[in-house]
CSV table of C-alpha atoms in Angstrom, one decimal:
chain,number,residue,atom,x,y,z
A,393,MET,CA,99.6,41.2,117.4
A,394,SER,CA,96.7,43.0,119.0
A,395,SER,CA,97.2,46.7,119.9
A,396,TRP,CA,97.2,48.0,123.4
A,397,TRP,CA,93.6,49.3,123.0
A,398,GLU,CA,92.3,46.1,121.5
A,399,VAL,CA,93.6,44.1,124.4
A,400,ARG,CA,92.2,46.5,127.1
A,401,ALA,CA,89.1,47.9,125.4
A,402,GLY,CA,86.7,45.6,127.3
A,403,ILE,CA,88.4,46.2,130.7
A,404,THR,CA,88.4,49.9,130.0
A,405,MET,CA,84.7,50.0,129.2
A,406,ALA,CA,83.9,47.8,132.2
A,407,ALA,CA,86.0,50.0,134.6
A,408,THR,CA,84.5,53.2,133.1
A,409,SER,CA,81.0,51.8,133.8
A,410,VAL,CA,81.9,51.1,137.4
A,411,ALA,CA,83.5,54.6,137.7
A,412,VAL,CA,80.3,56.3,136.6
A,413,SER,CA,78.3,54.2,139.0
A,414,LEU,CA,80.5,55.3,141.9
A,415,LEU,CA,79.9,59.0,141.4
A,416,SER,CA,76.7,59.0,143.5
A,417,ASP,CA,77.9,56.5,146.0
A,418,MET,CA,81.0,58.3,147.0
A,419,SER,CA,79.2,61.7,146.9
A,420,MET,CA,77.0,60.4,149.8
A,421,TYR,CA,80.1,59.8,151.9
A,422,SER,CA,81.4,63.2,151.0
A,423,VAL,CA,78.2,65.3,151.5
A,424,LEU,CA,75.8,63.6,153.9
A,425,PRO,CA,78.0,63.7,157.0
A,426,THR,CA,78.3,67.5,156.7
A,427,ALA,CA,74.8,68.3,155.3
A,428,PHE,CA,72.6,66.0,157.4
A,429,ALA,CA,71.2,68.8,159.6
A,430,GLU,CA,70.2,70.9,156.6
A,431,LEU,CA,68.4,67.8,155.2
A,432,GLY,CA,66.5,67.3,158.5
A,433,LEU,CA,68.3,64.1,159.5
A,434,GLU,CA,69.8,62.9,162.8
A,435,LYS,CA,73.3,61.5,163.3
A,436,TRP,CA,72.1,58.0,163.9
A,437,GLN,CA,70.1,58.2,160.6
A,438,VAL,CA,73.3,59.1,158.7
A,439,GLY,CA,75.0,56.0,160.1
A,440,LEU,CA,72.1,53.8,159.0
A,441,ILE,CA,71.8,55.3,155.6
A,442,LEU,CA,75.5,55.0,154.8
A,443,SER,CA,75.8,51.4,156.1
A,444,SER,CA,72.5,49.9,154.8
A,445,ASN,CA,73.9,49.1,151.4
A,446,ARG,CA,76.6,47.0,152.9
A,447,TRP,CA,74.2,45.0,155.0
A,448,VAL,CA,72.2,44.3,151.8
A,449,ARG,CA,75.3,43.1,150.0
A,450,LEU,CA,75.9,40.5,152.6
A,451,VAL,CA,72.7,38.9,151.4
A,452,THR,CA,72.9,39.7,147.6
A,453,ASN,CA,76.5,39.0,146.8
A,454,TYR,CA,76.3,35.2,146.8
A,455,PRO,CA,73.0,34.9,144.9
A,456,VAL,CA,74.3,37.2,142.2
A,457,GLY,CA,77.4,35.1,141.9
A,458,LEU,CA,75.3,32.0,141.5
A,459,LEU,CA,73.2,33.7,138.8
A,460,SER,CA,76.3,34.6,136.9
A,461,GLU,CA,77.7,31.1,137.1
A,462,HIS,CA,74.4,29.5,135.9
A,463,TRP,CA,73.7,32.0,133.2
A,464,PRO,CA,77.1,33.4,132.0
A,465,GLU,CA,75.5,34.5,128.7
A,466,HIS,CA,73.4,37.0,130.7
A,467,VAL,CA,76.2,38.6,132.7
A,468,GLY,CA,76.2,41.6,130.4
A,469,MET,CA,72.5,42.1,131.0
A,470,PHE,CA,73.1,41.9,134.8
A,471,PHE,CA,75.8,44.5,134.4
A,472,SER,CA,73.6,47.0,132.6
A,473,GLY,CA,70.7,46.1,135.0
A,474,GLY,CA,72.9,47.1,137.9
A,475,LEU,CA,73.8,50.4,136.3
A,476,ALA,CA,70.2,51.1,135.6
A,477,LEU,CA,69.3,50.3,139.3
A,478,GLY,CA,72.1,52.7,140.3
A,479,CYS,CA,70.3,55.5,138.3
A,480,VAL,CA,67.1,54.7,140.3
A,481,CYS,CA,69.2,55.2,143.5
A,482,SER,CA,70.4,58.6,142.3
A,483,ALA,CA,66.8,59.5,141.5
A,484,CYS,CA,65.8,58.7,145.1
A,485,TYR,CA,68.5,61.0,146.5
A,486,ALA,CA,67.5,63.8,144.1
A,487,LEU,CA,63.7,63.6,144.6
A,488,SER,CA,63.5,63.4,148.4
A,489,HIS,CA,65.6,64.0,151.5
A,490,ALA,CA,63.2,62.0,153.7
A,491,PHE,CA,65.0,59.4,155.8
A,492,TRP,CA,63.1,56.4,154.5
A,493,VAL,CA,63.5,57.4,150.9
A,494,LEU,CA,67.3,57.7,151.3
A,495,MET,CA,67.3,54.4,153.1
A,496,VAL,CA,65.4,52.7,150.2
A,497,GLY,CA,67.9,54.3,147.8
A,498,ARG,CA,70.9,53.0,149.6
A,499,CYS,CA,69.4,49.5,150.0
A,500,LEU,CA,68.8,49.4,146.2
A,501,TRP,CA,72.4,50.5,145.7
A,502,GLY,CA,73.5,47.4,147.7
A,503,VAL,CA,71.7,45.2,145.1
A,504,ALA,CA,73.0,47.3,142.2
A,505,TRP,CA,76.6,47.2,143.4
A,506,SER,CA,76.5,43.4,143.8
A,507,LEU,CA,75.4,43.2,140.1
A,508,ILE,CA,77.9,45.8,138.9
A,509,ARG,CA,81.0,44.6,140.8
A,510,ASN,CA,80.4,40.9,140.1
A,511,SER,CA,79.8,41.5,136.4
A,512,ALA,CA,82.8,43.8,136.0
A,513,LEU,CA,85.2,41.3,137.7
A,514,LEU,CA,83.9,38.5,135.5
A,515,SER,CA,84.6,40.8,132.5
A,516,VAL,CA,88.2,41.3,133.8
A,517,ARG,CA,88.5,37.5,134.3
A,518,ASN,CA,87.6,36.9,130.7
A,519,VAL,CA,90.5,38.9,129.5
A,520,VAL,CA,92.9,37.2,132.0
A,521,LYS,CA,91.7,33.8,130.9
A,522,SER,CA,92.2,34.7,127.2
A,523,GLY,CA,95.9,35.1,128.0
A,524,ALA,CA,96.1,38.6,126.6
A,525,VAL,CA,97.0,40.3,129.9
A,526,ALA,CA,98.4,39.0,133.2
A,527,ALA,CA,96.1,38.9,136.2
A,528,GLY,CA,97.9,41.5,138.2
A,529,GLU,CA,98.2,43.9,135.3
A,530,ALA,CA,94.5,43.5,134.4
A,531,THR,CA,93.1,44.0,137.9
A,532,GLY,CA,95.5,46.9,138.7
A,533,TYR,CA,94.4,48.6,135.5
A,534,TYR,CA,90.8,48.0,136.3
A,535,ASP,CA,91.1,49.3,139.8
A,536,GLY,CA,92.9,52.4,138.7
A,537,VAL,CA,90.3,53.3,136.1
A,538,SER,CA,87.2,52.4,138.1
A,539,ARG,CA,88.4,54.3,141.2
A,540,LEU,CA,88.5,57.5,139.1
A,541,GLY,CA,84.8,57.6,139.7
A,542,ALA,CA,85.3,57.6,143.4
A,543,VAL,CA,87.9,60.4,143.1
A,544,MET,CA,85.7,62.5,140.9
A,545,GLY,CA,82.6,61.9,143.0
A,546,LEU,CA,84.5,62.9,146.2
A,547,PHE,CA,86.2,65.9,144.7
A,548,ALA,CA,83.2,67.3,142.9
A,549,ALA,CA,80.4,66.5,145.4
A,550,GLY,CA,81.3,69.2,147.9
A,551,PRO,CA,81.7,72.1,145.4
A,552,ILE,CA,78.5,71.1,143.6
A,553,TYR,CA,76.5,70.8,146.8
A,554,ASP,CA,77.8,74.2,148.1
A,555,SER,CA,77.1,75.8,144.7
A,556,LEU,CA,73.8,74.2,143.8
A,557,SER,CA,72.0,71.8,146.2
A,558,PHE,CA,71.9,68.2,147.3
A,559,SER,CA,69.1,67.4,144.8
A,560,TRP,CA,71.0,68.9,141.9
A,561,LEU,CA,74.2,67.0,142.8
A,562,PHE,CA,72.5,63.6,142.4
A,563,ALA,CA,70.4,64.7,139.5
A,564,ILE,CA,73.6,65.4,137.6
A,565,TRP,CA,75.2,62.1,138.6
A,566,GLY,CA,72.0,60.2,137.8
A,567,THR,CA,71.9,61.7,134.3
A,568,ILE,CA,75.5,60.8,133.6
A,569,ALA,CA,74.9,57.2,134.9
A,570,PHE,CA,71.8,56.9,132.7
A,571,VAL,CA,73.9,57.5,129.6
A,572,ALA,CA,76.4,54.9,130.6
A,573,ILE,CA,73.9,52.0,131.1
A,574,PRO,CA,74.6,50.3,127.7
A,575,LEU,CA,78.3,50.3,128.5
A,576,GLY,CA,78.0,47.3,130.9
A,577,LYS,CA,76.6,44.9,128.3
A,578,VAL,CA,78.9,46.1,125.6
A,579,ALA,CA,82.0,45.8,127.9
A,580,HIS,CA,81.2,42.2,128.9
A,581,SER,CA,80.4,41.2,125.3
A,582,LEU,CA,83.8,42.5,124.2
A,583,THR,CA,85.7,40.6,126.9
A,584,LEU,CA,83.7,37.4,126.2
A,585,ARG,CA,84.5,37.6,122.5
A,586,GLN,CA,88.1,38.2,123.3
A,587,LEU,CA,88.1,35.0,125.4
A,588,ARG,CA,86.3,32.9,122.7
A,589,ASN,CA,88.7,34.1,120.0
A,590,SER,CA,91.9,33.5,122.1
A,591,THR,CA,94.3,30.6,121.4
A,592,PHE,CA,93.9,29.7,125.1
A,593,GLN,CA,90.2,28.9,125.0
A,594,GLU,CA,90.6,25.1,124.7
A,595,GLU,CA,93.0,25.1,127.6
A,596,ALA,CA,90.5,27.1,129.6
A,597,ARG,CA,87.7,24.6,128.9
A,598,GLN,CA,89.7,21.6,130.1
A,599,PRO,CA,88.8,20.2,133.5
A,600,ARG,CA,91.3,21.0,136.3
A,601,GLU,CA,93.5,18.3,137.6
A,602,ALA,CA,93.0,17.2,141.1
A,603,GLY,CA,94.9,19.4,143.5
A,604,LYS,CA,95.2,22.2,141.1
A,605,GLY,CA,93.2,25.4,140.7
A,606,CYS,CA,92.7,27.4,143.9
A,607,THR,CA,95.7,26.5,146.0
A,608,SER,CA,95.2,28.8,148.9
A,609,LEU,CA,94.7,27.1,152.3
A,610,PRO,CA,91.6,27.7,154.4
A,611,GLN,CA,93.8,29.6,157.0
A,612,GLN,CA,95.1,31.9,154.2
A,613,ARG,CA,91.6,32.6,153.0
A,614,VAL,CA,90.4,33.4,156.6
A,615,ALA,CA,93.4,35.7,157.1
A,616,LEU,CA,92.8,37.5,153.8
A,617,LEU,CA,89.1,38.0,154.6
A,618,GLY,CA,90.0,39.2,158.1
A,619,ILE,CA,92.4,41.8,156.8
A,620,SER,CA,89.9,43.0,154.2
A,621,PHE,CA,87.2,43.2,156.9
A,622,VAL,CA,89.4,45.3,159.2
A,623,GLY,CA,90.5,47.6,156.4
A,624,GLY,CA,87.0,48.1,155.2
A,625,CYS,CA,85.7,48.7,158.7
A,626,VAL,CA,88.3,51.3,159.5
A,627,SER,CA,88.5,53.0,156.1
A,628,ARG,CA,84.9,53.2,154.9
A,629,GLY,CA,83.2,52.2,158.0
A,630,LEU,CA,84.7,54.8,160.3
A,631,ILE,CA,87.1,57.3,158.7
A,632,ILE,CA,85.2,58.1,155.4
A,633,SER,CA,81.8,58.0,157.0
A,634,CYS,CA,82.7,60.2,160.0
A,635,MET,CA,85.3,62.5,158.6
A,636,GLY,CA,82.9,65.2,157.4
A,637,MET,CA,80.9,65.2,160.7
A,638,ILE,CA,84.2,65.5,162.7
A,639,LEU,CA,85.5,68.3,160.5
A,640,LYS,CA,82.2,70.3,160.9
A,641,GLU,CA,81.3,69.7,164.5
A,642,GLU,CA,84.6,69.1,166.3
A,643,MET,CA,87.1,71.2,164.3
A,644,PHE,CA,86.0,73.9,161.9
A,645,GLY,CA,82.3,74.5,161.8
A,646,ASP,CA,80.6,75.5,158.5
A,647,LYS,CA,83.8,77.1,157.0
A,648,VAL,CA,87.4,76.1,157.0
A,649,ASP,CA,89.9,79.0,157.2
A,650,LEU,CA,92.9,78.4,155.0
A,651,GLY,CA,94.6,81.8,155.7
A,652,ALA,CA,93.8,84.1,152.8
A,653,PHE,CA,90.5,82.5,152.0
A,654,SER,CA,88.0,80.0,153.5
A,655,VAL,CA,86.0,77.1,151.9
A,656,PRO,CA,82.8,75.4,153.0
A,657,VAL,CA,83.4,72.4,155.1
A,658,ALA,CA,81.7,70.1,152.6
A,659,THR,CA,84.1,71.2,149.9
A,660,PHE,CA,87.1,70.7,152.3
A,661,ASN,CA,85.9,67.2,153.2
A,662,SER,CA,85.6,66.4,149.5
A,663,ILE,CA,89.2,67.4,149.0
A,664,VAL,CA,90.5,65.4,151.9
A,665,LEU,CA,88.7,62.2,151.0
A,666,GLY,CA,89.5,62.7,147.3
A,667,CYS,CA,93.2,62.8,148.0
A,668,ARG,CA,93.0,59.4,149.7
A,669,TRP,CA,91.3,57.8,146.7
A,670,GLY,CA,93.6,59.6,144.4
A,671,VAL,CA,96.5,57.7,145.8
A,672,GLU,CA,94.8,54.4,145.0
A,673,VAL,CA,94.1,55.5,141.5
A,674,LEU,CA,97.7,56.2,140.9
A,675,GLY,CA,99.0,53.2,142.8
A,676,ALA,CA,96.7,50.4,141.6
A,677,PRO,CA,98.0,50.1,138.0
A,678,MET,CA,101.6,50.3,139.2
A,679,PHE,CA,101.4,47.6,141.9
A,680,GLY,CA,99.2,45.5,139.6
């Protein structure tokens, strides 16, 4: 019988790769809404910068999925390619604070995240299809580990920015992400080998019977997509993107008074947002 680590090694490496890639992304949500004035940006520019990657993903998600289906043997390469592109995004943030440079970086991140997320989920699917881990357990474990990057990025972004600078923050994350680039290909290779070596591989290759496979009704799919849209719009679209700006301009100013001491508003915003993602990290494996 395989050990706990042997069964989950591929998922762990895939989730760790995703976690590292999220450091820069979540730091943008944490720092940019509080530091935009110091960077010479306007409020409307902050909104465009933070949303641009999502508009790009509306275009790139489907083609990336098609590429993965047509060339499954290259998914690991797509994974590492997305991680490498994420490093380029961090370099853009570190080298220049100009609006158009940040916009280009965020648009590139949209392409990178399509590659990273799709490849990571396919790696998890390989393990599920091998029969080694149940689907809920595998996805819950993956979400818990991968969201550690979001938590670390949010918690650390404010203090690093307040202690060093915006450029140094993303230079640090970019360096860490660069080291993790090979993990994507290795992670997918491990899960693919696990699938091929499983006793379930012949069953997985058999054609599905009519009426079996995806059993959800169109109405159920629409409802699920609608719930996801509303949740994403309210959570990342409004709360996370605007929290720092509200804390600084409407509530506390540059410093947050906590009684015996005060902290910079960017650090306080990091703590507030990090707590939200921390709950997901703890809850995802359990509910999975």
